Structure formats: C-alpha cells, structure tokens
mmCIF file of C-alpha atoms in Angstrom:
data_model
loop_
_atom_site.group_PDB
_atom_site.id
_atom_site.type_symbol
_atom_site.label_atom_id
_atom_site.label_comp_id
_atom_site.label_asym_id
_atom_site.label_seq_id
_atom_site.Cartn_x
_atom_site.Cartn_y
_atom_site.Cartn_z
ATOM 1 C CA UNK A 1 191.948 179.344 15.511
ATOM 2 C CA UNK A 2 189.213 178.978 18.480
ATOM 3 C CA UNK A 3 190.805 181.160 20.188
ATOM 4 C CA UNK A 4 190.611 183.522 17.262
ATOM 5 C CA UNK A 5 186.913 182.719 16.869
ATOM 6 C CA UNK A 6 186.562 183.365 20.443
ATOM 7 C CA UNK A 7 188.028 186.836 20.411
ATOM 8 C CA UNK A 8 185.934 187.684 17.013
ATOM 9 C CA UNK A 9 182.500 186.356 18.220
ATOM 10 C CA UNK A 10 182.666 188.060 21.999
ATOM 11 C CA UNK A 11 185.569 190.808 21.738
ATOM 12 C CA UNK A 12 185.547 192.174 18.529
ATOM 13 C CA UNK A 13 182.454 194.512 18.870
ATOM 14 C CA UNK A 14 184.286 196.094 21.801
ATOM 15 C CA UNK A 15 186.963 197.606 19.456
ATOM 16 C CA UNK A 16 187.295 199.227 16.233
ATOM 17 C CA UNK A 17 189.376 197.568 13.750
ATOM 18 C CA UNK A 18 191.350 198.251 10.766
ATOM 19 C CA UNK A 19 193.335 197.124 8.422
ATOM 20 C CA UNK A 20 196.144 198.359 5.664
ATOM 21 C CA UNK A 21 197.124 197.637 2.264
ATOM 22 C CA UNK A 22 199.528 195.383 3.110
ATOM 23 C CA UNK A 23 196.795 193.412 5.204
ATOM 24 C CA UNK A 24 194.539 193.058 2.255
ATOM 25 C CA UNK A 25 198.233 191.862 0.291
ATOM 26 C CA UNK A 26 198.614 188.975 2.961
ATOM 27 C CA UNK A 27 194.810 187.684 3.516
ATOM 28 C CA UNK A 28 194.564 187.711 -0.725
ATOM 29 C CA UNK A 29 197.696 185.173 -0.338
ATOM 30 C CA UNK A 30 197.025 181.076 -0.377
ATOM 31 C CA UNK A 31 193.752 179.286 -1.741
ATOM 32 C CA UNK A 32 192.072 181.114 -3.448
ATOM 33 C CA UNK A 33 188.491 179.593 -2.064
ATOM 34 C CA UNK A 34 189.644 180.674 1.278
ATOM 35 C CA UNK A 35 191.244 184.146 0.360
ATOM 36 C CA UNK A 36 188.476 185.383 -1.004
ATOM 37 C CA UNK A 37 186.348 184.492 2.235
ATOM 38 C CA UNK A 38 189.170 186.227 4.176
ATOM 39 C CA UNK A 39 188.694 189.393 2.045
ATOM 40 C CA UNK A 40 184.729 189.152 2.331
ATOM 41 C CA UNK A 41 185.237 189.600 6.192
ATOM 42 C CA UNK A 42 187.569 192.609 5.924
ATOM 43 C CA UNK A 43 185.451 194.721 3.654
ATOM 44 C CA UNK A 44 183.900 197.648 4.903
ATOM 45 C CA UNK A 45 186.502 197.956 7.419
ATOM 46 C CA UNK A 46 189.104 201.532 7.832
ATOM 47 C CA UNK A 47 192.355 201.713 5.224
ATOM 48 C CA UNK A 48 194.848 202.943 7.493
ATOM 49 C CA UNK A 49 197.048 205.010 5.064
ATOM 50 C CA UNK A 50 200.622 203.650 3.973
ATOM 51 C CA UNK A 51 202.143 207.068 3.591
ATOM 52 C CA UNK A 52 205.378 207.966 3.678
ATOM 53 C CA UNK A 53 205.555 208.485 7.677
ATOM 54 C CA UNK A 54 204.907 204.495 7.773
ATOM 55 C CA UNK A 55 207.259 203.821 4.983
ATOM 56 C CA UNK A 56 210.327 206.038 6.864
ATOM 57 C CA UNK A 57 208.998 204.385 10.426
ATOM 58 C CA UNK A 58 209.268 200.950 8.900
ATOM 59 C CA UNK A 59 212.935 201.390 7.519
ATOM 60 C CA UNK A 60 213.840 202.719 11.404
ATOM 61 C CA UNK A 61 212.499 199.308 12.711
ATOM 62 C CA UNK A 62 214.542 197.384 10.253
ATOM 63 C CA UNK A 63 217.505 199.245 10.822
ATOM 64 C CA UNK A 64 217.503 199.625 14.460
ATOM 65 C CA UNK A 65 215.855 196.834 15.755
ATOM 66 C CA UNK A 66 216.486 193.353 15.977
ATOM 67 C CA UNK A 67 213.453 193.069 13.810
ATOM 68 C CA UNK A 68 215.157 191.035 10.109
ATOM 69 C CA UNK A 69 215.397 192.411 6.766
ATOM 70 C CA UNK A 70 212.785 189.489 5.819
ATOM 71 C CA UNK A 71 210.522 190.633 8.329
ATOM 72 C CA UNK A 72 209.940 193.913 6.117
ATOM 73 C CA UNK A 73 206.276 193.453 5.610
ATOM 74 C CA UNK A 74 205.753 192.900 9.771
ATOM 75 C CA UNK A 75 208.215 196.213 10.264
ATOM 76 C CA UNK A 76 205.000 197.998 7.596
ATOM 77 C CA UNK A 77 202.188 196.754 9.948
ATOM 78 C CA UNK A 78 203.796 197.634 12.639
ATOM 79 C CA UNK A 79 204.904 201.018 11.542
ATOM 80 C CA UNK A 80 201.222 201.468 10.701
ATOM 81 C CA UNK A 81 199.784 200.675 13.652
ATOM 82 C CA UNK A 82 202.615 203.607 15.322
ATOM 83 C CA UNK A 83 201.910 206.578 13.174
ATOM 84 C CA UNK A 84 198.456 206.031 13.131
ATOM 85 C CA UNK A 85 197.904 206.115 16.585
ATOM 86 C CA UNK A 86 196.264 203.267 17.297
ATOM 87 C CA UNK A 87 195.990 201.446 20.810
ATOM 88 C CA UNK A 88 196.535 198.083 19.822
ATOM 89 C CA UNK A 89 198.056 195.790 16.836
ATOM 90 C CA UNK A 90 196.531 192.810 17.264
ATOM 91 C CA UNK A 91 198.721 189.742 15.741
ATOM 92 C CA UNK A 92 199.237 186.014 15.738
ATOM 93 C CA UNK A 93 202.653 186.816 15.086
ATOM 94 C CA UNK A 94 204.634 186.301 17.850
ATOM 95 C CA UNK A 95 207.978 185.670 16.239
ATOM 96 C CA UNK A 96 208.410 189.788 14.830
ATOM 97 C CA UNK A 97 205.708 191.268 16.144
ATOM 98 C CA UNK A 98 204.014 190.381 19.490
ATOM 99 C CA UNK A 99 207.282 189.716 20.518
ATOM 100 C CA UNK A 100 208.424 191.461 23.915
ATOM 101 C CA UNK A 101 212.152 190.950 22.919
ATOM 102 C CA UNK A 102 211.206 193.371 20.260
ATOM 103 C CA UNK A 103 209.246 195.440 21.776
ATOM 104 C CA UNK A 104 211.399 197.652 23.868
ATOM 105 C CA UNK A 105 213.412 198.514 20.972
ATOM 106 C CA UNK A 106 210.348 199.144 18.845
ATOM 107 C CA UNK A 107 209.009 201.430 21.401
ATOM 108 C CA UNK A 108 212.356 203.437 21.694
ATOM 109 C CA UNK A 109 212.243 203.925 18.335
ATOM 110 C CA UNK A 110 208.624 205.043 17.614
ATOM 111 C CA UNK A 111 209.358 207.596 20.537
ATOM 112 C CA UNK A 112 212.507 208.989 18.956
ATOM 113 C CA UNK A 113 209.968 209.844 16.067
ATOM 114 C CA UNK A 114 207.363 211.156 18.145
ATOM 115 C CA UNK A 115 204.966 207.790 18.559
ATOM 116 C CA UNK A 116 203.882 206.103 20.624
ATOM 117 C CA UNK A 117 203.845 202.135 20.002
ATOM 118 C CA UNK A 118 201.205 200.564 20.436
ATOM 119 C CA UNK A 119 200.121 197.464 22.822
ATOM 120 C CA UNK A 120 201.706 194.436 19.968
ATOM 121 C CA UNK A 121 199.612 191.582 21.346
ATOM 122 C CA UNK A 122 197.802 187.986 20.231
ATOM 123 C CA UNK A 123 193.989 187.887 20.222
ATOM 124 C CA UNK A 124 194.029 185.877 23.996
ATOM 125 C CA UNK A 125 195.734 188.836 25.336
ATOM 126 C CA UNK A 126 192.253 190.391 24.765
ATOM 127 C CA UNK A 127 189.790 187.791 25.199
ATOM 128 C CA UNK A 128 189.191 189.202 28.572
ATOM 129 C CA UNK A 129 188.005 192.678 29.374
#
C-alpha cells in the first residue's frame, strides 16, 4: 500500500488514468465504509467502453492463453486496456495480469487482432520516471 501511495501522491499527475465498468464492479466489492471511499477517488475519471471488441478480445485471452477461466474478469481489464489503446495497465495483480509468463502470449494475441498490448505492470514499475 505505500508503495501505492507513493506512486499516487508523486506519479499519478504524470499520467492519465482510467478506469472501466468492471473496475467500478471490483472497488464497489468488500466494506462498504471503505468501498465507497474507493469509488469517491475514481469519480470524475474516463469510462473506457466495454464494447464488444473487449468482450471478443477477452474470450481470445481465455482461450488462448494460459490466462484461467476464473481469471475472466482480469482477461476484461486486460482486453480493455488492448483495444483501447492505452500505454499502460497498471495492476497489483501479478498472478494474471502483470505477469511476464503471460505476457508474451497476451501480446501475440492482441497482435493477431490488430493491438497492441499494452506495458501490464505494478505501480513500482512506475514510481520512477
């Protein structure tokens, strides 16, 4: 988490940020004291679109990849991130997502579809600049 804080307080201003549906889904999850704070810090901030591009992008991952069926919900931010172009998915998630066992798959992939994948990485990845 201080790393996190870290990142927020010196990097974040450096980058512009978004967020999905299916972020909004996963911060709204768990107390809800601390959800709600959670969701307080993401409004205001870009919907990137869940269309059907993501939704076809994200059943590639899970079927190609090495990415699980449970991971279905990683395989949408992920997918996200892809067809909208974006530089960077920034992720504590290192198990299915800032992974770079996954990675080379997920990048052959998005390319076979005409994306380019993104830079999956954890928030110390960027603390520097």
């Amino acid at each position: 988490m201080e790393v996190t804080r870290d990142w927020w307080e010196s990097r974040r201003g450096n980058f512009t940020l978004y967020i999905s549906q299916a972020v909004l889904k996963e911060v709204a999850l768990g107390d809800a004291e601390i959800a709600a704070q959670r969701l307080e810090i993401l409004r205001g901030f870009p919907l990137l679109e869940l269309n059907q591009a993501v939704e076809d992008l994200a059943a590639q991952f899970l079927t190609r990849s090495n990415l699980p069926p449970k991971a279905n919900v990683d395989a949408i931010h992920i997918a996200a991130a892809t067809v909208h172009g974006l530089d960077y998915l920034l992720t504590w998630n290192c198990k299915h997502i800032a992974n770079a066992q996954i990675q080379g798959k997920l990048a052959e992939i998005s390319l076979d579809f005409g994306y380019e994948l993104p830079i999956l990485c954890t928030p110390y990845e960027l603390l520097e600049g």
